[in-house]
């Protein structure tokens, strides 16, 4: 659930995985500059010109390729979507969900959080909002394998809806840190994971529930 | 969890409950103007001058009493905090939490949502963020009675932490609608309430859990 590494880590980590060439190098420089400007000065100070200056790239190059700030933020998240991320495989559903929640908590609370800056930007830019939604959809889809593994081990009732379970497991972290802006609670990642596993074990995310509700509505 | 009625409802609903006098009337006019400007034009267009003009109040009066937009937004939320709101008392914990979630879903999805506009504003104004946190803290405290009633009826294990349960029950609504910006799911209010009740019944929010964790850490 982490859009990208903190800006300070990126130069060392990214280039090795990129297809080579000048175009790829410019993309890396420019997106690094977007992340750094975002965490240092926030969305309000973000302009194509400041990004180009920091990246050491011609402004016209940035305008031609990304058009505007919305296009730049969307590309930061697109890179995060393609990054080959996978959820941890700890051997238990609780372990996998707890690892995911610890990762989210770290991403949201680190000092220069790109994630937090992108969430704030999503309330300003429709393109950033669309890109963030797309990024999260992708991450939740990538996480479904953890639920399927648990189902295969017999940890879950049949027909458990993976996405409902994953949103339930992770939502308290986002709510606590992003909207309630509460002090980070070191127990919350494990506790939210455990609550979701207990609810799932009790059949809270069975796909048949909705069908039953529909049936009741139609026969009432 | 609803900061206030939609702007269109307010003139009819609010004055009867306010202590009388010119000062109270001005406050009502000005805060109504803030809500209306916010849902119609968003935070970016919100200035003390446009609020004063819409309220039909002298600008100096607004500057003297509220200083700036942050002060105005904080007061909109303060009014919501003092509004005598209480959670539904349906006779079951599931019923009470589902009613709360339906109220949240309605507040976040109505066409000119003051709640959604205040959340967006909280990413721009530190004062709005503080006021929103304070508002939610108050609402969660007001909701604890629903958990205490359920405990008294024997619906919950002893030592269930009310606040943890309430955040777990409501977080999926906020995450789905505010951050994931997903299409409203008519089943989500009930489903999130049901998942929280099942988790709570299985002991997910026992206050002893943290003590055990501490004990394990100290003896490991």
PDB file of C-alpha atoms in Angstrom, chain A residues 61-216:
ATOM      1  CA  UNK A  61      10.503  18.552 -21.986  1.00  0.00           C
ATOM      2  CA  UNK A  62       8.407  18.294 -18.824  1.00  0.00           C
ATOM      3  CA  UNK A  63       5.455  20.200 -20.330  1.00  0.00           C
ATOM      4  CA  UNK A  64       5.535  18.070 -23.489  1.00  0.00           C
ATOM      5  CA  UNK A  65       5.623  14.729 -21.686  1.00  0.00           C
ATOM      6  CA  UNK A  66       3.503  15.344 -18.545  1.00  0.00           C
ATOM      7  CA  UNK A  67       1.505  18.494 -19.431  1.00  0.00           C
ATOM      8  CA  UNK A  68       0.934  19.633 -15.844  1.00  0.00           C
ATOM      9  CA  UNK A  69       1.219  18.775 -12.160  1.00  0.00           C
ATOM     10  CA  UNK A  70      -1.725  16.365 -12.390  1.00  0.00           C
ATOM     11  CA  UNK A  71       0.109  14.415 -15.077  1.00  0.00           C
ATOM     12  CA  UNK A  72       3.283  14.326 -12.967  1.00  0.00           C
ATOM     13  CA  UNK A  73       1.477  13.054  -9.844  1.00  0.00           C
ATOM     14  CA  UNK A  74      -0.373  10.429 -11.889  1.00  0.00           C
ATOM     15  CA  UNK A  75       2.948   9.169 -13.259  1.00  0.00           C
ATOM     16  CA  UNK A  76       4.491   8.963  -9.757  1.00  0.00           C
ATOM     17  CA  UNK A  77       1.637   6.627  -8.833  1.00  0.00           C
ATOM     18  CA  UNK A  78       1.803   4.707 -12.121  1.00  0.00           C
ATOM     19  CA  UNK A  79       5.440   3.884 -11.393  1.00  0.00           C
ATOM     20  CA  UNK A  80       4.311   2.632  -7.950  1.00  0.00           C
ATOM     21  CA  UNK A  81       1.646   0.454  -9.609  1.00  0.00           C
ATOM     22  CA  UNK A  82       4.192  -1.274 -11.850  1.00  0.00           C
ATOM     23  CA  UNK A  83       6.794  -1.884  -9.170  1.00  0.00           C
ATOM     24  CA  UNK A  84       6.407  -5.664  -8.765  1.00  0.00           C
ATOM     25  CA  UNK A  85       5.311  -5.293  -5.134  1.00  0.00           C
ATOM     26  CA  UNK A  86       3.962  -8.444  -3.445  1.00  0.00           C
ATOM     27  CA  UNK A  87       2.444  -8.989  -0.017  1.00  0.00           C
ATOM     28  CA  UNK A  88       4.470 -10.891   2.584  1.00  0.00           C
ATOM     29  CA  UNK A  89       4.012 -14.672   2.742  1.00  0.00           C
ATOM     30  CA  UNK A  90       4.359 -15.468   6.451  1.00  0.00           C
ATOM     31  CA  UNK A  91       2.401 -18.716   6.534  1.00  0.00           C
ATOM     32  CA  UNK A  92      -0.703 -17.326   8.291  1.00  0.00           C
ATOM     33  CA  UNK A  93      -3.381 -14.856   7.230  1.00  0.00           C
ATOM     34  CA  UNK A  94      -2.842 -12.894  10.437  1.00  0.00           C
ATOM     35  CA  UNK A  95       0.885 -12.668   9.746  1.00  0.00           C
ATOM     36  CA  UNK A  96       0.361 -11.516   6.158  1.00  0.00           C
ATOM     37  CA  UNK A  97      -2.210  -8.855   7.106  1.00  0.00           C
ATOM     38  CA  UNK A  98      -0.159  -7.638  10.060  1.00  0.00           C
ATOM     39  CA  UNK A  99       2.902  -7.259   7.799  1.00  0.00           C
ATOM     40  CA  UNK A 100       0.797  -5.284   5.325  1.00  0.00           C
ATOM     41  CA  UNK A 101      -0.509  -3.021   8.094  1.00  0.00           C
ATOM     42  CA  UNK A 102       2.975  -2.396   9.496  1.00  0.00           C
ATOM     43  CA  UNK A 103       4.064  -1.389   5.997  1.00  0.00           C
ATOM     44  CA  UNK A 104       1.116   1.028   5.713  1.00  0.00           C
ATOM     45  CA  UNK A 105       1.785   2.482   9.170  1.00  0.00           C
ATOM     46  CA  UNK A 106       5.461   3.041   8.309  1.00  0.00           C
ATOM     47  CA  UNK A 107       4.625   4.663   4.965  1.00  0.00           C
ATOM     48  CA  UNK A 108       2.090   7.019   6.528  1.00  0.00           C
ATOM     49  CA  UNK A 109       4.153   8.038   9.540  1.00  0.00           C
ATOM     50  CA  UNK A 110       7.683   8.374   8.198  1.00  0.00           C
ATOM     51  CA  UNK A 111       8.983  11.900   8.403  1.00  0.00           C
ATOM     52  CA  UNK A 112       8.834  12.889   4.735  1.00  0.00           C
ATOM     53  CA  UNK A 113       5.973  10.632   3.724  1.00  0.00           C
ATOM     54  CA  UNK A 114       5.363  10.554  -0.035  1.00  0.00           C
ATOM     55  CA  UNK A 115       2.180   8.579   0.676  1.00  0.00           C
ATOM     56  CA  UNK A 116       0.758  11.227   3.003  1.00  0.00           C
ATOM     57  CA  UNK A 117       1.733  13.985   0.546  1.00  0.00           C
ATOM     58  CA  UNK A 118       0.031  12.159  -2.344  1.00  0.00           C
ATOM     59  CA  UNK A 119      -3.143  11.638  -0.292  1.00  0.00           C
ATOM     60  CA  UNK A 120      -3.227  15.358   0.515  1.00  0.00           C
ATOM     61  CA  UNK A 121      -2.613  16.177  -3.172  1.00  0.00           C
ATOM     62  CA  UNK A 122      -5.520  13.911  -4.176  1.00  0.00           C
ATOM     63  CA  UNK A 123      -7.901  16.428  -2.562  1.00  0.00           C
ATOM     64  CA  UNK A 124      -6.531  19.124  -4.908  1.00  0.00           C
ATOM     65  CA  UNK A 125      -6.024  17.381  -8.221  1.00  0.00           C
ATOM     66  CA  UNK A 126      -8.620  15.177  -9.930  1.00  0.00           C
ATOM     67  CA  UNK A 127      -5.843  13.457 -11.860  1.00  0.00           C
ATOM     68  CA  UNK A 128      -3.970  12.661  -8.640  1.00  0.00           C
ATOM     69  CA  UNK A 129      -7.225  11.353  -7.113  1.00  0.00           C
ATOM     70  CA  UNK A 130      -7.834   9.062 -10.101  1.00  0.00           C
ATOM     71  CA  UNK A 131      -4.248   7.850 -10.051  1.00  0.00           C
ATOM     72  CA  UNK A 132      -4.365   7.157  -6.300  1.00  0.00           C
ATOM     73  CA  UNK A 133      -7.613   5.214  -6.671  1.00  0.00           C
ATOM     74  CA  UNK A 134      -6.053   3.202  -9.494  1.00  0.00           C
ATOM     75  CA  UNK A 135      -2.923   2.585  -7.417  1.00  0.00           C
ATOM     76  CA  UNK A 136      -4.925   1.315  -4.428  1.00  0.00           C
ATOM     77  CA  UNK A 137      -7.182  -0.868  -6.608  1.00  0.00           C
ATOM     78  CA  UNK A 138      -4.037  -2.442  -7.949  1.00  0.00           C
ATOM     79  CA  UNK A 139      -2.521  -2.971  -4.496  1.00  0.00           C
ATOM     80  CA  UNK A 140      -5.702  -4.574  -3.132  1.00  0.00           C
ATOM     81  CA  UNK A 141      -5.790  -6.866  -6.188  1.00  0.00           C
ATOM     82  CA  UNK A 142      -2.122  -7.775  -5.560  1.00  0.00           C
ATOM     83  CA  UNK A 143      -2.995  -8.588  -1.911  1.00  0.00           C
ATOM     84  CA  UNK A 144      -5.793 -11.010  -2.801  1.00  0.00           C
ATOM     85  CA  UNK A 145      -3.275 -13.819  -3.121  1.00  0.00           C
ATOM     86  CA  UNK A 146      -2.740 -13.701   0.669  1.00  0.00           C
ATOM     87  CA  UNK A 147      -6.465 -14.395   1.166  1.00  0.00           C
ATOM     88  CA  UNK A 148      -6.470 -17.147  -1.453  1.00  0.00           C
ATOM     89  CA  UNK A 149      -3.486 -18.805   0.266  1.00  0.00           C
ATOM     90  CA  UNK A 150      -5.336 -18.657   3.597  1.00  0.00           C
ATOM     91  CA  UNK A 151      -8.452 -20.163   2.020  1.00  0.00           C
ATOM     92  CA  UNK A 152      -6.339 -22.973   0.524  1.00  0.00           C
ATOM     93  CA  UNK A 153      -4.895 -23.665   4.003  1.00  0.00           C
ATOM     94  CA  UNK A 154      -8.444 -23.917   5.370  1.00  0.00           C
ATOM     95  CA  UNK A 155      -8.108 -20.765   7.499  1.00  0.00           C
ATOM     96  CA  UNK A 156     -11.270 -19.172   6.068  1.00  0.00           C
ATOM     97  CA  UNK A 157     -14.892 -20.125   5.404  1.00  0.00           C
ATOM     98  CA  UNK A 158     -15.617 -20.914   1.740  1.00  0.00           C
ATOM     99  CA  UNK A 159     -16.588 -17.958  -0.498  1.00  0.00           C
ATOM    100  CA  UNK A 160     -14.828 -15.350   1.638  1.00  0.00           C
ATOM    101  CA  UNK A 161     -14.646 -12.100  -0.335  1.00  0.00           C
ATOM    102  CA  UNK A 162     -10.947 -11.204  -0.462  1.00  0.00           C
ATOM    103  CA  UNK A 163     -11.375  -7.514  -1.175  1.00  0.00           C
ATOM    104  CA  UNK A 164     -13.890  -6.951   1.661  1.00  0.00           C
ATOM    105  CA  UNK A 165     -11.544  -8.692   4.065  1.00  0.00           C
ATOM    106  CA  UNK A 166      -8.533  -6.665   2.895  1.00  0.00           C
ATOM    107  CA  UNK A 167     -10.319  -3.308   3.134  1.00  0.00           C
ATOM    108  CA  UNK A 168     -11.556  -4.188   6.625  1.00  0.00           C
ATOM    109  CA  UNK A 169      -8.047  -5.161   7.724  1.00  0.00           C
ATOM    110  CA  UNK A 170      -6.391  -2.002   6.445  1.00  0.00           C
ATOM    111  CA  UNK A 171      -9.073   0.702   6.810  1.00  0.00           C
ATOM    112  CA  UNK A 172      -8.460   1.378  10.541  1.00  0.00           C
ATOM    113  CA  UNK A 173      -4.840   2.333   9.787  1.00  0.00           C
ATOM    114  CA  UNK A 174      -5.822   4.915   7.169  1.00  0.00           C
ATOM    115  CA  UNK A 175      -8.708   6.217   9.273  1.00  0.00           C
ATOM    116  CA  UNK A 176      -6.609   6.555  12.431  1.00  0.00           C
ATOM    117  CA  UNK A 177      -3.603   8.190  10.781  1.00  0.00           C
ATOM    118  CA  UNK A 178      -4.952  10.123   7.776  1.00  0.00           C
ATOM    119  CA  UNK A 179      -8.437  11.306   8.796  1.00  0.00           C
ATOM    120  CA  UNK A 180      -8.472  11.175  12.614  1.00  0.00           C
ATOM    121  CA  UNK A 181      -4.817  12.367  12.579  1.00  0.00           C
ATOM    122  CA  UNK A 182      -4.289  10.462  15.828  1.00  0.00           C
ATOM    123  CA  UNK A 183      -0.941   9.595  17.393  1.00  0.00           C
ATOM    124  CA  UNK A 184       0.387   6.375  15.810  1.00  0.00           C
ATOM    125  CA  UNK A 185      -0.570   3.354  17.927  1.00  0.00           C
ATOM    126  CA  UNK A 186       2.123   0.662  17.728  1.00  0.00           C
ATOM    127  CA  UNK A 187      -0.492  -2.014  18.477  1.00  0.00           C
ATOM    128  CA  UNK A 188      -2.939  -0.963  15.766  1.00  0.00           C
ATOM    129  CA  UNK A 189      -1.387  -2.836  12.789  1.00  0.00           C
ATOM    130  CA  UNK A 190      -1.614  -6.178  14.608  1.00  0.00           C
ATOM    131  CA  UNK A 191      -4.957  -5.426  16.238  1.00  0.00           C
ATOM    132  CA  UNK A 192      -6.655  -4.427  12.975  1.00  0.00           C
ATOM    133  CA  UNK A 193      -5.252  -7.541  11.266  1.00  0.00           C
ATOM    134  CA  UNK A 194      -6.478  -9.735  14.118  1.00  0.00           C
ATOM    135  CA  UNK A 195      -9.968  -8.175  14.113  1.00  0.00           C
ATOM    136  CA  UNK A 196     -10.296  -8.791  10.366  1.00  0.00           C
ATOM    137  CA  UNK A 197      -9.185 -12.416  10.718  1.00  0.00           C
ATOM    138  CA  UNK A 198     -11.644 -13.032  13.569  1.00  0.00           C
ATOM    139  CA  UNK A 199     -14.495 -11.408  11.623  1.00  0.00           C
ATOM    140  CA  UNK A 200     -13.604 -13.404   8.494  1.00  0.00           C
ATOM    141  CA  UNK A 201     -13.437 -16.653  10.473  1.00  0.00           C
ATOM    142  CA  UNK A 202     -16.925 -15.899  11.795  1.00  0.00           C
ATOM    143  CA  UNK A 203     -18.194 -15.510   8.219  1.00  0.00           C
ATOM    144  CA  UNK A 204     -18.371 -11.699   8.013  1.00  0.00           C
ATOM    145  CA  UNK A 205     -17.155 -11.587   4.410  1.00  0.00           C
ATOM    146  CA  UNK A 206     -19.032 -14.529   2.927  1.00  0.00           C
ATOM    147  CA  UNK A 207     -20.201 -13.671  -0.579  1.00  0.00           C
ATOM    148  CA  UNK A 208     -23.504 -15.380   0.200  1.00  0.00           C
ATOM    149  CA  UNK A 209     -24.453 -12.674   2.703  1.00  0.00           C
ATOM    150  CA  UNK A 210     -25.295 -10.181  -0.025  1.00  0.00           C
ATOM    151  CA  UNK A 211     -27.285 -12.822  -1.918  1.00  0.00           C
ATOM    152  CA  UNK A 212     -29.302 -13.552   1.223  1.00  0.00           C
ATOM    153  CA  UNK A 213     -29.925  -9.859   1.734  1.00  0.00           C
ATOM    154  CA  UNK A 214     -31.083  -9.556  -1.871  1.00  0.00           C
ATOM    155  CA  UNK A 215     -33.361 -12.574  -1.452  1.00  0.00           C
ATOM    156  CA  UNK A 216     -34.872 -11.064   1.701  1.00  0.00           C
TER     157      UNK A 216
END
